Structures are given as C-alpha cells and as structure tokens.
Amino acid sequence: MAVTQVSSNKCAGGFQKVFEHDSSELKCKMKFAVYLPPKAETDKCPVMYWLSGLTCTEQNIITKAGSQLAAAEHGIIIIAPDTSPRGCNIEGEDESWDFGTGAGFYVNATQDPWKTNYRMYSYVTEELPKLINANFPTDPDRMSISGHSMGGHGALICALKNPGKYKAVSAFAPICNPIQCPWGQKAFSGYLGSDRSTWEAYDATVLAAAYSGPQMDILIDQGRDDQFLSASQLLPDNLIAVCSEKKIPVVFRLQPGYDHSYFFIYSFMNDHIKHHAKYLNA
Amino acid sequence: MITYEQTDFLYHSVTLLMDLYDISGGRLDVIAEEAEHQELSRESSTTMEPSRDRGGRATQDVSTFQRFSVNTNESLRFEPCDTSTPSPTGAEDGLDDDDDDDEDDDVFKEGDTENEINTIRNRLQGKVAEMENFAGHLEEIFLTVEENFGRQEQHLEQHYNDVLQTLSQRYDDRAAGLEEEKKSKLEALYNQLLACGEALDASKEHIEAAQEIYRSQDKRLFLKAVIPAIKRIEEFAKEEMDLSLSTTLEFNPPLVSDLSDVQTMMDSINVVPAPSAPVINPQMPNSATLTSLRVCWSLFSDDTVEYYELYYRPVLEDMPADSTCAPHVSKIKVKETHCTVTDLLPNAQYELWVTATNTTGISPASEKALYMTVPSPPVIKQRDCTSCPEAALIRWESGNTNPVDSYTVELSDMGTDGGITESIVALPTCQCLIQLQTGRRYLISVRAVNIGGPSDRSEVITVSTTGTFFYLLEDTAHPCLSISEDGFTVFYGDEELPISAMASDDNTFTSCVAVLGDLIPVRGRHYWEVEVDDGTEFRIGVAYEDTEKDSYLGATSTSWCMRHILTPSRHKYEFLHRGWSPDLRLTVNPVRIGVALDYERGTLSFFNVDLEQHLHTFHCHFRNYVHPCFSLDNTGELTVHNGIEAPEYAFI
C-alpha cells in the first residue's frame, strides 16, 4: 500500500499533492490527487472523493474546479482518482473518448478483455479508501462523494449501492440514467455485456427506485445550456421523478446559461463543498 | 436590677436566719425585725454581721451564711416573692443539716461547676458593660442638662433684665408725671397767693385812706372826701375775693397701676415661647410609595413643640392655583417630626406644609414643599416583546396618565439564585433593547420612576434566549388573513369579505395575503420555522418593514421569499427576489421550513427541517432591518414556530 508522491504544491494554506501507486484492483499504476487542508496538519479530517467525468484525469478538478479554498475552510481532504486504468494495453482501449481509457464508468467489468483491469467501482469504493486511510490523516468514518458527469453517475451509484457509507453525496450534471442514454448503453454493453439486467446495478435511477437505507440528501447542479442535457445523455428528470416518488431528498438546481464545462463546476463548487461539510462536520 | 438582687439576697438571709432561730429556739421577732430594717437600708452582707451575732449562733452558722452570701448570684434564680412566705428551697439550702461539710457538698452540687462560674462571670461582665454604657448615657444626659440649664439661665436673666428695665422705665415715667403735676399745682397756688397779697395791700390802702379822712379836722374837707372814699370802699368791697384753693391738694396718680404687661413678662419667664415655623424637608429618594409619602421636617432647636399639624393637598396641573374649586386640604396631627401620609393618588404631586403648636401658641406655616407619590407599575406589552439569542426588545405601557421621569428595566438570570442581576436605568421611552447571554432564561420586569422613587415592579415576563422569538404584526395582516389566538397560526379562509373590510391603512398588505413578523432589530443570526401542509400555496421569507404593501412578496427588491406553487403536474418551489427565482426542483415537499437569516454574512437560507435539507440561500446585504413575512396564496393555514434554537447546519 505504498504511495509515491508525484507532485506537491502549497495551496490555500494546505497542500495539493499527486501520488502514484500500484493498484491491485486495477493491475496498473494509478495516480490520484490529494488536497490536504491546513487542518490536516494537526487533526484527522473527513474525506470527500471526487469522481471526474469522461476523458478526465486527476488533474481536472485540481486545476479547474477551484475546490481548494472551500476545502481548506471546512477542513476537508479531497481525493480525486483517475477515471480509468491506464496503460493496460487492452485492444481498443484508446479507440474512443467515451469508452476505455478515461471512461471507466465506475463499474466492475465482467466482460473480456476489460474485466481484469476495469474494476473502477471496487477501486473507488474499496481499495482507494483503504489506501487513503492508511496514508493520510483521515477520519475513516467520515467520507462523502461527489463527481461530474460520468463521475456524477459514479458518485450517485457509489452512494446508492452503499447505504450509509457516504455521509453526503452531490453531483454536477450527472449521467442519471445511463441505461437509457447512448453513453451508458455503449459503456455498459462493453463492460457488462448484453444482459441489460446486469446494467441496472450501476444505474442511479434504478438504484434510487430500490434504495433503502439511511436518509440521503442529494444536491445536483445542472447547467441549463449543457449540450449533453439536450442530447439526452444525462436524463436528470428520470432520477428526479423516481426520487420524488421514493421521497429521496434531492435539491436539483437547473442553472441557467451554464454548460457542461469546469467553468460551470467552478461556479458552484463552494455550494457543494458546503453541502458535504454540513454532513461531514456534523 | 441591683436593688432587686439585693432585696432577694436579703430575703434569703432573713429566711436563713429565721430557720437558724427555729433551731436554736426563740427570738425570731428580733431577727426578723433586724432583717427588715436592713432590707430597708439596703445594706450589703457585711451589715448583716450584727444580726447574725444577735442571733447568737455558733461559728458553723456564720460559715453557712457566708457561703450563701458568696453564692448571692444564685438568688437571681428565685422568683421574687412575698417575704412573709419563706421559700422551701431557701430552707433546704440553708439548714437541712447542721453538719458543715455536708452543707459544703450540697452547695457545690447545686451551683458548683466552673461552667456556671464562667456563666456568672460572663453575665456579670455583661452587666458591667451595660452599666458602663448606662454611665456613658448618664454622662451625656448630664452634659445636656448642664447645657440646657446654662441656656435656660441665660434666658431667665434676659427676661429678668427685660422686666427690670420695663419697671424702671415705668418708674421714671411715673415720677416725671408727678413732678410735672406738682410744679403746676405750686404755680397755681403761688399765683393765688400773689393775688391775695395784692388784695390785702389794696384794702390796707383803703383803710389808711379812710382813717386819714376820719382824722381830718376840717369838716368840710371831711365831708368832701368821705363820700368818694365810701364809694371807693364799697367798690372795692364788691370785688369778691376767691379764697378757695385753686388746685386740689391731692395728687391723682392712676388709681390702679396697670402692670399687666409686666405681669405678662413675668409670666412668660415660666412659659415657653410659641414655636417658630418648622422647616419642611424636600422629598428624599425612596420615601414615597404608590399611595403614600413620608414627609420629614425639622424645628429650631430652641423651640418646644407639643404637636405638629401637617397640611397637604394634591397639585392639579390643569387647575389654576387661585381656582375656587381648589383641591381639598387635608390635615394630620403628629407628635414626631415626620409623618407618612397615606391614601394618596399614584404618580401625583402634592403640596405639603406644616405648623408647630405648643401651649403658648401656633407657629407660622412652614414653606410649602412639593412631594410626589411614585408611579403605578408599567404594563409590559407581551405581544410587542421580541427576542433573539443575543438580546431582547421589551416594550411596555406607562401605566400612568401623567408622564413619569424614566423607567428602569430589571432582569435576572433564572440560572442564578434569583435576585436582580442587572438593572437598566433612566430609560426615557417605553422600550428597551437589552443585550443578553445566549441560551439562558431571564425574568424581566419594569419599574416607572419619578422624583418620588421607583414604582412597584411590573408583571414579570420570561425571556428565553434559546432562539429568535417574535409575534406577528397583526396590523400588517391582509384583511383576508385571520390569526389564531396564540398569534402564531394564520388562516386564509374562503369566505368573501365585504368591501368595507378591505379599507386599510398603509401598513396593511392589500394584494398579497400576507403578514409581517416583529423581528427584533439586532443584526445577528435569526432562525424560525414555518409549518405548512404541502397542499397550501405560500410565500415565506423576509421583507423590509416598508416593503410595498400592494405588491407580492418576492416581486420587488424589498422582499425575499420561498414560494410554493401547486401546478397540475407537480409542486413547484421558487425562491423569489425582484420577481426572479432560480430553477430548482425538490423531490420531497418541505412541510416544515427553517428560515435562517444572517445579517452579517448577508444570507437568508431555507431548509427542509424534517430532512435537515438545505433548499436555497439568498445572498444579499440587508441595508435595513427586515421582518419575517408570511403569506398564503390560496386558502389554507401556516404556523410559525418561534424561539427555536437554530440547528447547527443553518449557519454553515
């Protein structure tokens, strides 16, 4: 469970670092970003896991989302893993931007040739938290999860599949109902096979309909001018309809004028970190 | 005290001797007589020695007696009783045994312990102290008497001199009068004497002339001369001589000399002069109550006064002083130089004056002093009081028709052992914003104060600084809104209102069926909750006090609100300010909404309390104080929950 520091920069009174390690789950070297708030120098801090979207690496959030100031203020460690295994030399992994490298979809693949390496779900819910808790001043009982787009989907399913594990969950423009959208259908058929029933285990809308566990409080921001919203890749209405029916608390904010970019994320990052802080620091 | 002890002691001595005598058989009378004699002479035990000798008893009797005398203090325990009935105790003490040693034991058994001696000594020391004290007093009295005597002597001498002076004056006056009278009498007599002499001379001349004529030899000459001579004599004889004394020989001084003024003077040597006007004191603080005044005055030290008469009457401002229907003057007769006048009106001014009287007469009236009774206690307007974790705004009514000088607010922390922990004084108006500690319970009351002092305490109200507490400003309520008796639930019924009910003042909401809450003007953090059911369309939030009452909440720049709209397909929630709302979807309809206002950070947040879910935050710098606002857009009701501690998440 050794980690190697790749970079370290002082940021917002704390440190923005990047580490590398050998993932047993993914059978490859993986990088992840760690923001350590000033409070982490003396205390154990809660952790917010951030799952990025398609094509992203650990770099996007730390360079574009402006999360560090708020994280420093609330004393939250932010962990941002990469979005897929890399350099596994699987045939076709680099063929398209929405499948393979940079598009792990936070599932455990069951299909060849992906099933050996593409186990992002286990990686982010099991291996990575263990690694983080072993190497950083964290409070293992206080973790939360958030993400953007594909990462928003990842955050939602991680939370819905593990009731009580995450104290808070939020998402920016998440893919809410992947089994109903082209991105999800492409990825799930590739990683999980043609049996659609196996897909449902990784679909936030389906999971929400069956959710039973501690009460959640989900914050979702969505840009109204998001091209992928109009392309029906995200389908938040489906999730909202199910949550309304199931009385799963969601505040869904449709932000006029915003698109799918990190400019949008940057604009509302503070609200999300505050949302997480409310539950992480309760 | 001394006399009593001695008497008692003597009584015992007598009893003892009588018993001794019984034993030795005889001569009781002599001893009894002797004892009686000594009792009268109040002699001490030493003088008893002869009587013992006379009793003719042996040495052992003497020693018994002496021991008893040492124990004199014991006699204090016996009730003084008739000396003719010998006390059985005394008898036992003295003589139930002839044996000296046994006697000793008995005596020590009864009053033996050192403790008792100590007690006695202490008692004696106490008495010594008392005596010294008494002597001190006597000394003081002696000095005073001497001083008074000196003054009296001076006074008498003065009087004596006055009387002497008056008498000598009187004597001089009288003597001068008599001298005058004597002089005039003498003058009159002398004149009369002169007249007599002249008449005598004249008649002598006539006689000589007649004789000469008579002796004349010449008859003719005689005849010639005699006729005129006779005529002259006849003429002369006609002039009658007044020979009575022209003045009485008696002096007539006033028959009874009027010495009444001297008498008065003499009398007044023994009579005290009438007192001079007493000096009435100005009103002292805390000397008045709601219906009474304590008035003090003083006299000149030389005056002797038998009693004073205190006069008082209310000063009515709306009545001229010379009015015929001037208020009735009341009068109290007192012996002291102070008096508590009762049965007065509260918060009223009284004019008081006092006269002093003694056997000689009545003094002039003192100056007139103005006193005031204290005001009635104020009445706290419970529904107009509001509070938050840092402060409370207390409002009250004066409770008095006349103005009072100021008000005092008293507060005590219920956590401490009662008592007033803080007073805020000299409040000119009927309200006070009090800084308080968070999370406590306070008892707050108000007093009205005028020159006479503070009134009784008003009714006490309890203020809890757990959360923000306010009532609704009912005068702002739209006519269609009705408010429950407890003041926290508002209803919008569906009955039609008559047009007349729509007439309203500037404060009243006319379009939006809304009401404002009376939030305390403190730029801190405030939190309250609203309970609705999800079939009710409502707007809740905050608004400036002067928000446009004819527009809808959230429609302008002066109000911020959360709005619930029922559409055919879903529940729609808006967070409105200037008519704009973010587009927002809630999957769970809040039925208990938390509203968190933070002036410093300029935020107004809404929460679903049941889920602890954050719904929305307005960011705005509130220039002025805002009031909570509540409105119903269709029929229904909502309930405000107040005084709740803000949950932690409300102000992250």
mmCIF file of C-alpha atoms in Angstrom, chain B residues 69-376:
data_model
loop_
_atom_site.group_PDB
_atom_site.id
_atom_site.type_symbol
_atom_site.label_atom_id
_atom_site.label_comp_id
_atom_site.label_asym_id
_atom_site.label_seq_id
_atom_site.Cartn_x
_atom_site.Cartn_y
_atom_site.Cartn_z
ATOM 1 C CA SER B 69 -23.556 35.137 100.543
ATOM 2 C CA VAL B 70 -20.796 34.105 98.148
ATOM 3 C CA ASN B 71 -23.472 32.405 96.177
ATOM 4 C CA THR B 72 -25.544 35.524 96.003
ATOM 5 C CA ASN B 73 -25.945 35.299 92.308
ATOM 6 C CA GLU B 74 -27.926 32.160 92.752
ATOM 7 C CA SER B 75 -30.641 34.225 94.227
ATOM 8 C CA LEU B 76 -31.322 35.514 90.740
ATOM 9 C CA ARG B 77 -32.933 32.219 90.020
ATOM 10 C CA PHE B 78 -35.584 32.615 92.605
ATOM 11 C CA GLU B 79 -38.712 34.397 91.809
ATOM 12 C CA PRO B 80 -39.156 37.455 93.959
ATOM 13 C CA CYS B 81 -41.990 36.592 96.236
ATOM 14 C CA ASP B 82 -43.628 37.701 99.356
ATOM 15 C CA THR B 83 -41.066 37.798 102.121
ATOM 16 C CA SER B 84 -43.603 36.582 104.613
ATOM 17 C CA THR B 85 -43.668 33.164 102.947
ATOM 18 C CA PRO B 86 -40.282 31.565 103.357
ATOM 19 C CA SER B 87 -39.136 29.653 100.308
ATOM 20 C CA PRO B 88 -38.777 25.952 100.914
ATOM 21 C CA THR B 89 -35.760 25.928 98.697
ATOM 22 C CA GLY B 90 -34.175 28.559 100.815
ATOM 23 C CA ALA B 91 -34.844 26.485 103.845
ATOM 24 C CA GLU B 92 -33.281 23.408 102.340
ATOM 25 C CA ASP B 93 -30.337 25.373 101.116
ATOM 26 C CA GLY B 94 -29.691 26.698 104.486
ATOM 27 C CA LEU B 95 -30.427 24.166 107.106
ATOM 28 C CA ASP B 96 -31.488 20.653 106.458
ATOM 29 C CA ASP B 97 -28.274 19.603 108.092
ATOM 30 C CA ASP B 98 -26.152 21.065 110.798
ATOM 31 C CA ASP B 99 -23.024 19.442 109.527
ATOM 32 C CA ASP B 100 -20.786 21.980 107.889
ATOM 33 C CA ASP B 101 -19.083 19.618 105.410
ATOM 34 C CA ASP B 102 -22.351 18.251 104.142
ATOM 35 C CA GLU B 103 -23.519 21.745 103.625
ATOM 36 C CA ASP B 104 -20.476 22.383 101.531
ATOM 37 C CA ASP B 105 -21.214 19.413 99.304
ATOM 38 C CA ASP B 106 -24.803 20.402 98.843
ATOM 39 C CA VAL B 107 -23.978 23.878 97.847
ATOM 40 C CA PHE B 108 -21.362 22.795 95.363
ATOM 41 C CA LYS B 109 -23.685 20.205 93.878
ATOM 42 C CA GLU B 110 -26.214 22.847 93.042
ATOM 43 C CA GLY B 111 -24.071 25.596 91.648
ATOM 44 C CA ASP B 112 -20.716 24.042 91.557
ATOM 45 C CA THR B 113 -19.287 23.655 88.126
ATOM 46 C CA GLU B 114 -16.787 26.020 86.674
ATOM 47 C CA ASN B 115 -19.077 26.481 83.776
ATOM 48 C CA GLU B 116 -21.559 28.057 85.984
ATOM 49 C CA ILE B 117 -18.974 30.369 87.412
ATOM 50 C CA ASN B 118 -17.999 31.295 83.910
ATOM 51 C CA THR B 119 -21.588 31.871 83.034
ATOM 52 C CA ILE B 120 -21.949 34.041 86.062
ATOM 53 C CA ARG B 121 -18.787 35.887 85.264
ATOM 54 C CA ASN B 122 -19.891 36.443 81.740
ATOM 55 C CA ARG B 123 -23.213 37.630 82.951
ATOM 56 C CA LEU B 124 -21.516 39.978 85.326
ATOM 57 C CA GLN B 125 -19.230 41.221 82.597
ATOM 58 C CA GLY B 126 -22.275 41.803 80.501
ATOM 59 C CA LYS B 127 -23.805 43.785 83.279
ATOM 60 C CA VAL B 128 -20.643 45.758 83.758
ATOM 61 C CA ALA B 129 -20.720 46.629 80.098
ATOM 62 C CA GLU B 130 -24.348 47.605 80.398
ATOM 63 C CA MET B 131 -23.570 49.723 83.399
ATOM 64 C CA GLU B 132 -20.718 51.398 81.629
ATOM 65 C CA ASN B 133 -22.985 52.057 78.772
ATOM 66 C CA PHE B 134 -25.574 53.420 81.118
ATOM 67 C CA ALA B 135 -22.966 55.585 82.805
ATOM 68 C CA GLY B 136 -21.977 56.885 79.427
ATOM 69 C CA HIS B 137 -25.561 57.775 78.744
ATOM 70 C CA LEU B 138 -25.873 59.450 82.072
ATOM 71 C CA GLU B 139 -22.798 61.478 81.356
ATOM 72 C CA GLU B 140 -24.266 62.590 78.100
ATOM 73 C CA ILE B 141 -27.516 63.445 79.751
ATOM 74 C CA PHE B 142 -25.648 65.339 82.435
ATOM 75 C CA LEU B 143 -23.887 67.394 79.812
ATOM 76 C CA THR B 144 -27.094 68.060 78.010
ATOM 77 C CA VAL B 145 -28.830 69.057 81.198
ATOM 78 C CA GLU B 146 -25.988 71.336 82.094
ATOM 79 C CA GLU B 147 -26.041 72.874 78.687
ATOM 80 C CA ASN B 148 -29.784 73.329 78.789
ATOM 81 C CA PHE B 149 -29.546 74.733 82.259
ATOM 82 C CA GLY B 150 -26.977 77.256 81.108
ATOM 83 C CA ARG B 151 -29.148 78.241 78.252
ATOM 84 C CA GLN B 152 -32.180 78.475 80.462
ATOM 85 C CA GLU B 153 -30.271 80.588 82.952
ATOM 86 C CA GLN B 154 -29.244 82.938 80.240
ATOM 87 C CA HIS B 155 -32.771 83.044 79.068
ATOM 88 C CA LEU B 156 -34.079 83.831 82.528
ATOM 89 C CA GLU B 157 -31.509 86.524 83.072
ATOM 90 C CA GLN B 158 -32.508 88.062 79.823
ATOM 91 C CA HIS B 159 -36.094 88.012 80.918
ATOM 92 C CA TYR B 160 -35.239 89.401 84.320
ATOM 93 C CA ASN B 161 -33.331 92.261 82.774
ATOM 94 C CA ASP B 162 -36.216 92.935 80.470
ATOM 95 C CA VAL B 163 -38.639 93.092 83.375
ATOM 96 C CA LEU B 164 -36.352 95.323 85.418
ATOM 97 C CA GLN B 165 -35.865 97.613 82.531
ATOM 98 C CA THR B 166 -39.565 97.800 81.951
ATOM 99 C CA LEU B 167 -40.235 98.529 85.606
ATOM 100 C CA SER B 168 -37.590 101.195 85.876
ATOM 101 C CA GLN B 169 -38.879 102.766 82.731
ATOM 102 C CA ARG B 170 -42.311 102.723 84.223
ATOM 103 C CA TYR B 171 -40.997 104.275 87.450
ATOM 104 C CA ASP B 172 -39.222 107.055 85.595
ATOM 105 C CA ASP B 173 -42.304 107.824 83.580
ATOM 106 C CA ARG B 174 -44.480 107.928 86.639
ATOM 107 C CA ALA B 175 -42.014 110.070 88.661
ATOM 108 C CA ALA B 176 -41.719 112.550 85.837
ATOM 109 C CA GLY B 177 -45.517 112.786 85.674
ATOM 110 C CA LEU B 178 -45.818 113.516 89.348
ATOM 111 C CA GLU B 179 -43.117 116.174 89.236
ATOM 112 C CA GLU B 180 -44.954 117.873 86.462
ATOM 113 C CA GLU B 181 -48.190 117.850 88.361
ATOM 114 C CA LYS B 182 -46.523 119.182 91.497
ATOM 115 C CA LYS B 183 -44.960 122.021 89.579
ATOM 116 C CA SER B 184 -48.216 123.111 88.034
ATOM 117 C CA LYS B 185 -50.005 122.927 91.376
ATOM 118 C CA LEU B 186 -47.349 125.045 93.049
ATOM 119 C CA GLU B 187 -47.504 127.578 90.322
ATOM 120 C CA ALA B 188 -51.238 127.896 90.664
ATOM 121 C CA LEU B 189 -51.028 128.296 94.439
ATOM 122 C CA TYR B 190 -48.312 130.888 94.144
ATOM 123 C CA ASN B 191 -50.363 132.919 91.755
ATOM 124 C CA GLN B 192 -53.284 132.716 94.094
ATOM 125 C CA LEU B 193 -51.046 133.847 96.926
ATOM 126 C CA LEU B 194 -49.881 136.785 94.894
ATOM 127 C CA ALA B 195 -53.432 137.811 94.140
ATOM 128 C CA CYS B 196 -54.281 137.601 97.823
ATOM 129 C CA GLY B 197 -51.348 139.813 98.755
ATOM 130 C CA GLU B 198 -52.340 142.384 96.218
ATOM 131 C CA ALA B 199 -55.924 142.403 97.525
ATOM 132 C CA LEU B 200 -54.617 142.779 101.063
ATOM 133 C CA ASP B 201 -52.452 145.713 100.093
ATOM 134 C CA ALA B 202 -55.342 147.356 98.353
ATOM 135 C CA SER B 203 -57.632 147.025 101.349
ATOM 136 C CA LYS B 204 -54.857 148.250 103.618
ATOM 137 C CA GLU B 205 -54.565 151.392 101.485
ATOM 138 C CA HIS B 206 -58.317 151.848 101.647
ATOM 139 C CA ILE B 207 -58.270 151.519 105.408
ATOM 140 C CA GLU B 208 -55.410 154.015 105.787
ATOM 141 C CA ALA B 209 -57.142 156.465 103.468
ATOM 142 C CA ALA B 210 -60.369 156.130 105.485
ATOM 143 C CA GLN B 211 -58.559 156.648 108.754
ATOM 144 C CA GLU B 212 -56.881 159.733 107.362
ATOM 145 C CA ILE B 213 -60.210 161.100 106.354
ATOM 146 C CA TYR B 214 -61.655 160.219 109.694
ATOM 147 C CA ARG B 215 -58.878 162.061 111.484
ATOM 148 C CA SER B 216 -59.347 165.177 109.379
ATOM 149 C CA GLN B 217 -60.145 168.345 111.415
ATOM 150 C CA ASP B 218 -61.709 170.141 108.662
ATOM 151 C CA LYS B 219 -65.321 169.006 108.459
ATOM 152 C CA ARG B 220 -65.817 170.307 105.067
ATOM 153 C CA LEU B 221 -62.841 168.575 103.768
ATOM 154 C CA PHE B 222 -64.063 165.527 105.601
ATOM 155 C CA LEU B 223 -67.432 165.669 104.037
ATOM 156 C CA LYS B 224 -65.931 166.372 100.710
ATOM 157 C CA ALA B 225 -63.599 163.411 100.926
ATOM 158 C CA VAL B 226 -65.740 160.911 102.730
ATOM 159 C CA ILE B 227 -68.309 160.265 100.028
ATOM 160 C CA PRO B 228 -65.829 159.249 97.323
ATOM 161 C CA ALA B 229 -63.925 157.236 99.877
ATOM 162 C CA ILE B 230 -67.029 155.353 100.873
ATOM 163 C CA LYS B 231 -67.827 154.826 97.265
ATOM 164 C CA ARG B 232 -64.307 153.518 96.590
ATOM 165 C CA ILE B 233 -64.505 151.205 99.586
ATOM 166 C CA GLU B 234 -67.880 149.993 98.551
ATOM 167 C CA GLU B 235 -66.475 149.426 95.059
ATOM 168 C CA PHE B 236 -63.588 147.559 96.466
ATOM 169 C CA ALA B 237 -65.780 145.535 98.711
ATOM 170 C CA LYS B 238 -67.740 144.486 95.696
ATOM 171 C CA GLU B 239 -64.706 142.728 94.233
ATOM 172 C CA GLU B 240 -65.129 139.349 95.767
ATOM 173 C CA MET B 241 -62.012 137.617 96.661
ATOM 174 C CA ASP B 242 -61.758 133.956 95.643
ATOM 175 C CA LEU B 243 -60.293 132.410 98.674
ATOM 176 C CA SER B 244 -60.779 128.785 97.812
ATOM 177 C CA LEU B 245 -57.723 126.829 96.745
ATOM 178 C CA SER B 246 -57.439 126.858 93.035
ATOM 179 C CA THR B 247 -55.953 123.317 92.976
ATOM 180 C CA THR B 248 -56.588 120.200 94.970
ATOM 181 C CA LEU B 249 -54.077 119.170 97.423
ATOM 182 C CA GLU B 250 -54.385 115.574 96.280
ATOM 183 C CA PHE B 251 -52.216 114.167 93.527
ATOM 184 C CA ASN B 252 -54.177 111.917 91.328
ATOM 185 C CA PRO B 253 -51.949 109.130 90.019
ATOM 186 C CA PRO B 254 -53.750 106.285 88.183
ATOM 187 C CA LEU B 255 -55.623 104.562 90.881
ATOM 188 C CA VAL B 256 -54.647 101.074 89.853
ATOM 189 C CA SER B 257 -51.339 100.985 88.174
ATOM 190 C CA ASP B 258 -51.602 98.911 85.019
ATOM 191 C CA LEU B 259 -48.939 96.303 85.471
ATOM 192 C CA SER B 260 -50.487 93.712 83.231
ATOM 193 C CA ASP B 261 -47.664 93.916 80.716
ATOM 194 C CA VAL B 262 -45.167 93.349 83.448
ATOM 195 C CA GLN B 263 -47.318 90.537 84.631
ATOM 196 C CA THR B 264 -47.197 89.017 81.134
ATOM 197 C CA MET B 265 -43.499 89.384 81.111
ATOM 198 C CA MET B 266 -43.202 87.784 84.459
ATOM 199 C CA ASP B 267 -45.474 85.002 83.355
ATOM 200 C CA SER B 268 -43.542 84.483 80.200
ATOM 201 C CA ILE B 269 -40.441 83.736 82.178
ATOM 202 C CA ASN B 270 -42.003 80.442 83.036
ATOM 203 C CA VAL B 271 -43.900 79.953 79.793
ATOM 204 C CA VAL B 272 -42.228 78.601 76.628
ATOM 205 C CA PRO B 273 -42.452 80.811 73.614
ATOM 206 C CA ALA B 274 -44.618 79.773 70.697
ATOM 207 C CA PRO B 275 -42.548 77.818 68.213
ATOM 208 C CA SER B 276 -41.207 79.315 65.041
ATOM 209 C CA ALA B 277 -42.169 77.904 61.675
ATOM 210 C CA PRO B 278 -40.779 74.404 61.137
ATOM 211 C CA VAL B 279 -38.580 73.746 58.115
ATOM 212 C CA ILE B 280 -40.064 71.148 55.817
ATOM 213 C CA ASN B 281 -37.514 68.979 54.071
ATOM 214 C CA PRO B 282 -37.502 68.408 50.335
ATOM 215 C CA GLN B 283 -38.553 64.949 49.249
ATOM 216 C CA MET B 284 -35.993 62.233 49.939
ATOM 217 C CA PRO B 285 -35.418 59.445 47.426
ATOM 218 C CA ASN B 286 -37.400 56.265 48.048
ATOM 219 C CA SER B 287 -39.593 57.947 50.616
ATOM 220 C CA ALA B 288 -42.762 57.530 48.639
ATOM 221 C CA THR B 289 -44.974 54.671 47.597
ATOM 222 C CA LEU B 290 -47.854 54.409 45.210
ATOM 223 C CA THR B 291 -50.273 55.906 47.686
ATOM 224 C CA SER B 292 -48.161 57.305 50.477
ATOM 225 C CA LEU B 293 -45.494 59.878 51.188
ATOM 226 C CA ARG B 294 -43.100 60.051 54.051
ATOM 227 C CA VAL B 295 -42.589 63.666 54.939
ATOM 228 C CA CYS B 296 -39.910 64.997 57.277
ATOM 229 C CA TRP B 297 -39.343 68.400 58.743
ATOM 230 C CA SER B 298 -37.273 69.936 61.464
ATOM 231 C CA LEU B 299 -37.739 72.519 64.185
ATOM 232 C CA PHE B 300 -35.409 75.121 65.591
ATOM 233 C CA SER B 301 -33.598 73.614 68.497
ATOM 234 C CA ASP B 302 -34.856 76.223 70.981
ATOM 235 C CA ASP B 303 -38.453 75.528 70.201
ATOM 236 C CA THR B 304 -40.664 73.404 72.319
ATOM 237 C CA VAL B 305 -43.395 71.772 70.364
ATOM 238 C CA GLU B 306 -46.313 69.773 71.572
ATOM 239 C CA TYR B 307 -47.535 68.613 68.201
ATOM 240 C CA TYR B 308 -47.343 69.421 64.539
ATOM 241 C CA GLU B 309 -50.030 69.744 62.004
ATOM 242 C CA LEU B 310 -49.220 68.605 58.509
ATOM 243 C CA TYR B 311 -51.350 70.001 55.713
ATOM 244 C CA TYR B 312 -51.389 68.597 52.222
ATOM 245 C CA ARG B 313 -53.296 68.841 49.017
ATOM 246 C CA PRO B 314 -52.850 67.492 45.518
ATOM 247 C CA VAL B 315 -51.419 69.821 42.905
ATOM 248 C CA LEU B 316 -53.639 69.559 39.891
ATOM 249 C CA GLU B 317 -51.902 70.805 36.814
ATOM 250 C CA ASP B 318 -54.991 71.610 34.823
ATOM 251 C CA MET B 319 -56.404 73.824 37.527
ATOM 252 C CA PRO B 320 -55.296 77.370 38.219
ATOM 253 C CA ALA B 321 -53.870 77.886 41.684
ATOM 254 C CA ASP B 322 -56.426 80.521 42.617
ATOM 255 C CA SER B 323 -59.344 78.456 41.438
ATOM 256 C CA THR B 324 -62.293 78.421 43.726
ATOM 257 C CA CYS B 325 -62.601 74.702 43.474
ATOM 258 C CA ALA B 326 -59.075 74.237 44.752
ATOM 259 C CA PRO B 327 -58.441 70.741 45.960
ATOM 260 C CA HIS B 328 -59.357 69.924 49.474
ATOM 261 C CA VAL B 329 -56.632 70.434 52.053
ATOM 262 C CA SER B 330 -56.151 67.564 54.435
ATOM 263 C CA LYS B 331 -54.600 67.841 57.851
ATOM 264 C CA ILE B 332 -52.810 65.378 60.101
ATOM 265 C CA LYS B 333 -51.782 65.941 63.691
ATOM 266 C CA VAL B 334 -48.496 64.293 64.634
ATOM 267 C CA LYS B 335 -46.062 64.398 67.506
ATOM 268 C CA GLU B 336 -42.987 63.375 65.547
ATOM 269 C CA THR B 337 -41.093 65.421 63.026
ATOM 270 C CA HIS B 338 -42.082 63.020 60.309
ATOM 271 C CA CYS B 339 -45.264 61.574 59.028
ATOM 272 C CA THR B 340 -46.367 59.085 56.439
ATOM 273 C CA VAL B 341 -49.317 60.390 54.527
ATOM 274 C CA THR B 342 -51.445 57.620 53.071
ATOM 275 C CA ASP B 343 -54.379 57.119 50.738
ATOM 276 C CA LEU B 344 -52.913 59.310 48.024
ATOM 277 C CA LEU B 345 -53.168 59.127 44.269
ATOM 278 C CA PRO B 346 -50.370 57.415 42.368
ATOM 279 C CA ASN B 347 -47.842 59.454 40.384
ATOM 280 C CA ALA B 348 -49.346 62.666 41.729
ATOM 281 C CA GLN B 349 -47.771 65.827 43.046
ATOM 282 C CA TYR B 350 -48.738 67.054 46.492
ATOM 283 C CA GLU B 351 -48.153 70.351 48.208
ATOM 284 C CA LEU B 352 -47.360 69.993 51.891
ATOM 285 C CA TRP B 353 -46.694 72.356 54.729
ATOM 286 C CA VAL B 354 -46.513 72.052 58.471
ATOM 287 C CA THR B 355 -47.157 74.109 61.582
ATOM 288 C CA ALA B 356 -45.915 73.542 65.103
ATOM 289 C CA THR B 357 -48.030 74.116 68.205
ATOM 290 C CA ASN B 358 -47.275 74.266 71.904
ATOM 291 C CA THR B 359 -49.186 75.508 74.924
ATOM 292 C CA THR B 360 -48.268 79.070 74.090
ATOM 293 C CA GLY B 361 -49.421 79.062 70.552
ATOM 294 C CA ILE B 362 -49.087 78.012 66.972
ATOM 295 C CA SER B 363 -46.180 78.727 64.705
ATOM 296 C CA PRO B 364 -46.412 80.244 61.273
ATOM 297 C CA ALA B 365 -46.693 77.660 58.491
ATOM 298 C CA SER B 366 -43.543 76.260 57.002
ATOM 299 C CA GLU B 367 -42.642 76.783 53.371
ATOM 300 C CA LYS B 368 -44.721 74.668 51.036
ATOM 301 C CA ALA B 369 -42.910 71.598 49.772
ATOM 302 C CA LEU B 370 -43.787 69.567 46.709
ATOM 303 C CA TYR B 371 -43.696 65.811 47.047
ATOM 304 C CA MET B 372 -44.648 63.144 44.566
ATOM 305 C CA THR B 373 -46.094 59.693 45.031
ATOM 306 C CA VAL B 374 -44.421 57.000 42.978
ATOM 307 C CA PRO B 375 -45.986 55.930 39.713
ATOM 308 C CA SER B 376 -48.103 52.882 39.108
#
